[in-house]
mmCIF file with all atom_site columns, C-alpha atoms in Angstrom:
data_model
loop_
_atom_site.group_PDB
_atom_site.id
_atom_site.type_symbol
_atom_site.label_atom_id
_atom_site.label_alt_id
_atom_site.label_comp_id
_atom_site.label_asym_id
_atom_site.label_entity_id
_atom_site.label_seq_id
_atom_site.pdbx_PDB_ins_code
_atom_site.Cartn_x
_atom_site.Cartn_y
_atom_site.Cartn_z
_atom_site.occupancy
_atom_site.B_iso_or_equiv
_atom_site.pdbx_formal_charge
_atom_site.auth_seq_id
_atom_site.auth_comp_id
_atom_site.auth_asym_id
_atom_site.auth_atom_id
_atom_site.pdbx_PDB_model_num
ATOM 1   C CA . MET A 1 1   ? 0.000   0.000  0.000   1.00 0.00 ? 186 MET A CA 1
ATOM 2   C CA . SER A 1 2   ? 1.323   3.425  -0.916  1.00 0.00 ? 187 SER A CA 1
ATOM 3   C CA . ALA A 1 3   ? 1.542   6.290  1.550   1.00 0.00 ? 188 ALA A CA 1
ATOM 4   C CA . ASP A 1 4   ? -1.291  7.986  -0.338  1.00 0.00 ? 189 ASP A CA 1
ATOM 5   C CA . GLN A 1 5   ? -3.563  4.984  0.207   1.00 0.00 ? 190 GLN A CA 1
ATOM 6   C CA . ASP A 1 6   ? -2.686  4.970  3.911   1.00 0.00 ? 191 ASP A CA 1
ATOM 7   C CA . THR A 1 7   ? -4.009  8.504  4.422   1.00 0.00 ? 192 THR A CA 1
ATOM 8   C CA . HIS A 1 8   ? -7.097  8.473  2.198   1.00 0.00 ? 193 HIS A CA 1
ATOM 9   C CA . PRO A 1 9   ? -10.233 6.367  2.689   1.00 0.00 ? 194 PRO A CA 1
ATOM 10  C CA . PRO A 1 10  ? -11.431 4.103  -0.111  1.00 0.00 ? 195 PRO A CA 1
ATOM 11  C CA . ALA A 1 11  ? -13.043 6.096  -2.925  1.00 0.00 ? 196 ALA A CA 1
ATOM 12  C CA . ASP A 1 12  ? -16.083 3.827  -3.279  1.00 0.00 ? 197 ASP A CA 1
ATOM 13  C CA . LEU A 1 13  ? -19.012 5.040  -1.157  1.00 0.00 ? 198 LEU A CA 1
ATOM 14  C CA . TRP A 1 14  ? -20.094 1.612  0.072   1.00 0.00 ? 199 TRP A CA 1
ATOM 15  C CA . THR A 1 15  ? -16.545 0.417  0.775   1.00 0.00 ? 200 THR A CA 1
ATOM 16  C CA . SER A 1 16  ? -15.954 3.590  2.764   1.00 0.00 ? 201 SER A CA 1
ATOM 17  C CA . ILE A 1 17  ? -19.187 3.179  4.732   1.00 0.00 ? 202 ILE A CA 1
ATOM 18  C CA . ASP A 1 18  ? -18.267 -0.428 5.582   1.00 0.00 ? 203 ASP A CA 1
ATOM 19  C CA . ALA A 1 19  ? -14.763 0.663  6.624   1.00 0.00 ? 204 ALA A CA 1
ATOM 20  C CA . LEU A 1 20  ? -16.111 3.449  8.837   1.00 0.00 ? 205 LEU A CA 1
ATOM 21  C CA . TRP A 1 21  ? -18.691 1.111  10.383  1.00 0.00 ? 206 TRP A CA 1
ATOM 22  C CA . THR A 1 22  ? -15.983 -1.473 11.103  1.00 0.00 ? 207 THR A CA 1
ATOM 23  C CA . TRP A 1 23  ? -13.710 1.140  12.672  1.00 0.00 ? 208 TRP A CA 1
ATOM 24  C CA . LEU A 1 24  ? -16.523 2.505  14.835  1.00 0.00 ? 209 LEU A CA 1
ATOM 25  C CA . ASP A 1 25  ? -17.662 -0.992 15.818  1.00 0.00 ? 210 ASP A CA 1
ATOM 26  C CA . GLU A 1 26  ? -14.139 -1.977 16.863  1.00 0.00 ? 211 GLU A CA 1
ATOM 27  C CA . ASN A 1 27  ? -13.746 1.207  18.928  1.00 0.00 ? 212 ASN A CA 1
ATOM 28  C CA . ARG A 1 28  ? -17.173 1.580  20.493  1.00 0.00 ? 213 ARG A CA 1
ATOM 29  C CA . ALA A 1 29  ? -17.501 2.553  24.116  1.00 0.00 ? 214 ALA A CA 1
ATOM 30  C CA . HIS A 1 30  ? -20.958 0.991  24.473  1.00 0.00 ? 215 HIS A CA 1
ATOM 31  C CA . GLY A 1 31  ? -22.333 -2.217 23.040  1.00 0.00 ? 216 GLY A CA 1
ATOM 32  C CA . ASP A 1 32  ? -25.655 -3.832 22.384  1.00 0.00 ? 217 ASP A CA 1
ATOM 33  C CA . ARG A 1 33  ? -28.807 -1.708 22.517  1.00 0.00 ? 218 ARG A CA 1
ATOM 34  C CA . GLU A 1 34  ? -27.125 1.297  24.138  1.00 0.00 ? 219 GLU A CA 1
ATOM 35  C CA . GLY A 1 35  ? -24.478 1.426  21.413  1.00 0.00 ? 220 GLY A CA 1
ATOM 36  C CA . LEU A 1 36  ? -27.159 1.119  18.748  1.00 0.00 ? 221 LEU A CA 1
ATOM 37  C CA . LEU A 1 37  ? -29.183 3.968  20.223  1.00 0.00 ? 222 LEU A CA 1
ATOM 38  C CA . LEU A 1 38  ? -26.126 6.188  20.576  1.00 0.00 ? 223 LEU A CA 1
ATOM 39  C CA . ARG A 1 39  ? -25.217 5.518  16.929  1.00 0.00 ? 224 ARG A CA 1
ATOM 40  C CA . MET A 1 40  ? -28.707 6.682  15.903  1.00 0.00 ? 225 MET A CA 1
ATOM 41  C CA . LEU A 1 41  ? -28.487 9.780  18.150  1.00 0.00 ? 226 LEU A CA 1
ATOM 42  C CA . LYS A 1 42  ? -25.230 10.783 16.464  1.00 0.00 ? 227 LYS A CA 1
ATOM 43  C CA . LEU A 1 43  ? -27.347 11.692 13.453  1.00 0.00 ? 228 LEU A CA 1
ATOM 44  C CA . SER A 1 44  ? -29.206 14.349 15.474  1.00 0.00 ? 229 SER A CA 1
ATOM 45  C CA . GLU A 1 45  ? -25.897 15.837 16.545  1.00 0.00 ? 230 GLU A CA 1
ATOM 46  C CA . GLU A 1 46  ? -24.763 16.111 12.934  1.00 0.00 ? 231 GLU A CA 1
ATOM 47  C CA . VAL A 1 47  ? -28.063 17.706 11.848  1.00 0.00 ? 232 VAL A CA 1
ATOM 48  C CA . GLY A 1 48  ? -27.589 20.244 14.640  1.00 0.00 ? 233 GLY A CA 1
ATOM 49  C CA . GLU A 1 49  ? -24.187 21.085 13.204  1.00 0.00 ? 234 GLU A CA 1
ATOM 50  C CA . VAL A 1 50  ? -25.839 21.798 9.842   1.00 0.00 ? 235 VAL A CA 1
ATOM 51  C CA . ALA A 1 51  ? -28.216 24.195 11.585  1.00 0.00 ? 236 ALA A CA 1
ATOM 52  C CA . GLN A 1 52  ? -25.329 25.864 13.388  1.00 0.00 ? 237 GLN A CA 1
ATOM 53  C CA . ALA A 1 53  ? -23.435 26.287 10.106  1.00 0.00 ? 238 ALA A CA 1
ATOM 54  C CA . VAL A 1 54  ? -26.495 27.760 8.335   1.00 0.00 ? 239 VAL A CA 1
ATOM 55  C CA . ILE A 1 55  ? -27.026 30.217 11.197  1.00 0.00 ? 240 ILE A CA 1
ATOM 56  C CA . GLY A 1 56  ? -23.343 31.099 11.040  1.00 0.00 ? 241 GLY A CA 1
ATOM 57  C CA . ALA A 1 57  ? -23.325 31.451 7.244   1.00 0.00 ? 242 ALA A CA 1
ATOM 58  C CA . THR A 1 58  ? -26.313 33.791 7.301   1.00 0.00 ? 243 THR A CA 1
ATOM 59  C CA . GLY A 1 59  ? -25.104 35.798 10.289  1.00 0.00 ? 244 GLY A CA 1
ATOM 60  C CA . GLN A 1 60  ? -28.357 35.182 12.155  1.00 0.00 ? 245 GLN A CA 1
ATOM 61  C CA . ASN A 1 61  ? -26.703 35.513 15.567  1.00 0.00 ? 246 ASN A CA 1
ATOM 62  C CA . PRO A 1 62  ? -25.990 39.243 15.930  1.00 0.00 ? 247 PRO A CA 1
ATOM 63  C CA . ARG A 1 63  ? -23.627 38.597 18.819  1.00 0.00 ? 248 ARG A CA 1
ATOM 64  C CA . LYS A 1 64  ? -21.420 36.309 16.712  1.00 0.00 ? 249 LYS A CA 1
ATOM 65  C CA . GLY A 1 65  ? -21.975 37.634 13.197  1.00 0.00 ? 250 GLY A CA 1
ATOM 66  C CA . THR A 1 66  ? -20.970 35.522 10.210  1.00 0.00 ? 251 THR A CA 1
ATOM 67  C CA . THR A 1 67  ? -19.015 32.561 11.561  1.00 0.00 ? 252 THR A CA 1
ATOM 68  C CA . HIS A 1 68  ? -19.412 29.965 8.797   1.00 0.00 ? 253 HIS A CA 1
ATOM 69  C CA . THR A 1 69  ? -19.429 29.720 5.019   1.00 0.00 ? 254 THR A CA 1
ATOM 70  C CA . TRP A 1 70  ? -21.721 27.836 2.670   1.00 0.00 ? 255 TRP A CA 1
ATOM 71  C CA . ASP A 1 71  ? -18.779 25.466 2.140   1.00 0.00 ? 256 ASP A CA 1
ATOM 72  C CA . ASP A 1 72  ? -19.056 24.697 5.870   1.00 0.00 ? 257 ASP A CA 1
ATOM 73  C CA . VAL A 1 73  ? -22.751 23.926 5.371   1.00 0.00 ? 258 VAL A CA 1
ATOM 74  C CA . GLN A 1 74  ? -21.889 21.570 2.497   1.00 0.00 ? 259 GLN A CA 1
ATOM 75  C CA . SER A 1 75  ? -19.340 19.808 4.666   1.00 0.00 ? 260 SER A CA 1
ATOM 76  C CA . GLU A 1 76  ? -21.815 19.407 7.514   1.00 0.00 ? 261 GLU A CA 1
ATOM 77  C CA . LEU A 1 77  ? -24.440 18.041 5.114   1.00 0.00 ? 262 LEU A CA 1
ATOM 78  C CA . CYS A 1 78  ? -21.909 15.463 3.936   1.00 0.00 ? 263 CYS A CA 1
ATOM 79  C CA . ASP A 1 79  ? -21.349 14.489 7.573   1.00 0.00 ? 264 ASP A CA 1
ATOM 80  C CA . VAL A 1 80  ? -25.115 13.952 7.936   1.00 0.00 ? 265 VAL A CA 1
ATOM 81  C CA . VAL A 1 81  ? -25.195 11.662 4.894   1.00 0.00 ? 266 VAL A CA 1
ATOM 82  C CA . ILE A 1 82  ? -22.172 9.663  6.071   1.00 0.00 ? 267 ILE A CA 1
ATOM 83  C CA . THR A 1 83  ? -23.551 9.357  9.595   1.00 0.00 ? 268 THR A CA 1
ATOM 84  C CA . ALA A 1 84  ? -26.941 8.222  8.288   1.00 0.00 ? 269 ALA A CA 1
ATOM 85  C CA . LEU A 1 85  ? -25.373 5.575  6.056   1.00 0.00 ? 270 LEU A CA 1
ATOM 86  C CA . VAL A 1 86  ? -23.186 4.312  8.901   1.00 0.00 ? 271 VAL A CA 1
ATOM 87  C CA . ALA A 1 87  ? -26.296 4.167  11.118  1.00 0.00 ? 272 ALA A CA 1
ATOM 88  C CA . LEU A 1 88  ? -28.097 2.183  8.414   1.00 0.00 ? 273 LEU A CA 1
ATOM 89  C CA . ARG A 1 89  ? -25.065 -0.132 8.171   1.00 0.00 ? 274 ARG A CA 1
ATOM 90  C CA . THR A 1 90  ? -25.358 -0.635 11.926  1.00 0.00 ? 275 THR A CA 1
ATOM 91  C CA . LEU A 1 91  ? -28.856 -1.994 11.387  1.00 0.00 ? 276 LEU A CA 1
ATOM 92  C CA . THR A 1 92  ? -28.095 -4.186 8.371   1.00 0.00 ? 277 THR A CA 1
ATOM 93  C CA . PRO A 1 93  ? -25.128 -5.447 6.377   1.00 0.00 ? 278 PRO A CA 1
ATOM 94  C CA . ASP A 1 94  ? -27.312 -5.016 3.259   1.00 0.00 ? 279 ASP A CA 1
ATOM 95  C CA . THR A 1 95  ? -26.916 -1.233 3.389   1.00 0.00 ? 280 THR A CA 1
ATOM 96  C CA . ARG A 1 96  ? -26.377 -0.750 -0.336  1.00 0.00 ? 281 ARG A CA 1
ATOM 97  C CA . GLU A 1 97  ? -29.370 -2.848 -1.344  1.00 0.00 ? 282 GLU A CA 1
ATOM 98  C CA . ILE A 1 98  ? -31.694 -1.344 1.284   1.00 0.00 ? 283 ILE A CA 1
ATOM 99  C CA . PHE A 1 99  ? -30.691 2.216  0.389   1.00 0.00 ? 284 PHE A CA 1
ATOM 100 C CA . SER A 1 100 ? -30.883 1.629  -3.375  1.00 0.00 ? 285 SER A CA 1
ATOM 101 C CA . ALA A 1 101 ? -34.334 0.045  -3.112  1.00 0.00 ? 286 ALA A CA 1
ATOM 102 C CA . HIS A 1 102 ? -35.597 2.886  -0.916  1.00 0.00 ? 287 HIS A CA 1
ATOM 103 C CA . LEU A 1 103 ? -34.123 5.528  -3.220  1.00 0.00 ? 288 LEU A CA 1
ATOM 104 C CA . ALA A 1 104 ? -35.854 3.851  -6.175  1.00 0.00 ? 289 ALA A CA 1
ATOM 105 C CA . LYS A 1 105 ? -39.194 3.950  -4.303  1.00 0.00 ? 290 LYS A CA 1
ATOM 106 C CA . VAL A 1 106 ? -38.801 7.613  -3.354  1.00 0.00 ? 291 VAL A CA 1
ATOM 107 C CA . THR A 1 107 ? -37.733 8.511  -6.889  1.00 0.00 ? 292 THR A CA 1
ATOM 108 C CA . GLU A 1 108 ? -40.692 6.662  -8.405  1.00 0.00 ? 293 GLU A CA 1
ATOM 109 C CA . ARG A 1 109 ? -43.125 8.187  -5.918  1.00 0.00 ? 294 ARG A CA 1
ATOM 110 C CA . SER A 1 110 ? -41.753 11.687 -6.487  1.00 0.00 ? 295 SER A CA 1
ATOM 111 C CA . LEU A 1 111 ? -40.924 11.698 -10.183 1.00 0.00 ? 296 LEU A CA 1
ATOM 112 C CA . GLY A 1 112 ? -42.995 8.840  -11.578 1.00 0.00 ? 297 GLY A CA 1
ATOM 113 C CA . THR A 1 113 ? -41.979 6.792  -14.571 1.00 0.00 ? 298 THR A CA 1
ATOM 114 C CA . ALA A 1 114 ? -43.159 9.216  -17.263 1.00 0.00 ? 299 ALA A CA 1
ATOM 115 C CA . ARG A 1 115 ? -40.582 11.969 -17.169 1.00 0.00 ? 300 ARG A CA 1
ATOM 116 C CA . GLY A 1 116 ? -40.693 14.285 -19.994 1.00 0.00 ? 301 GLY A CA 1
#
């Protein structure tokens, strides 16, 4: 493995999610149901960070002013997606299939088959 590969996660989304899940699972402070619940709660924390970044990017807190950029918001949104996929992986090893099937249902429900 090259030094570059040592410092960068796998490029494939699903390989990366599995690797992150494995790392978190091997280093968890709590197991069983408590660990599962804490993994799900992590998602709320990340969503809160999106809100904080939006407030900071728009300068909505007059005491603090503008503290974030829209790039910060993008980064926090990515953290939400990653955290959600790792949480889904915690519930099932079939993460890719479950997510793909659900995305297909949402897409069909929202866009229908006749797109024009």
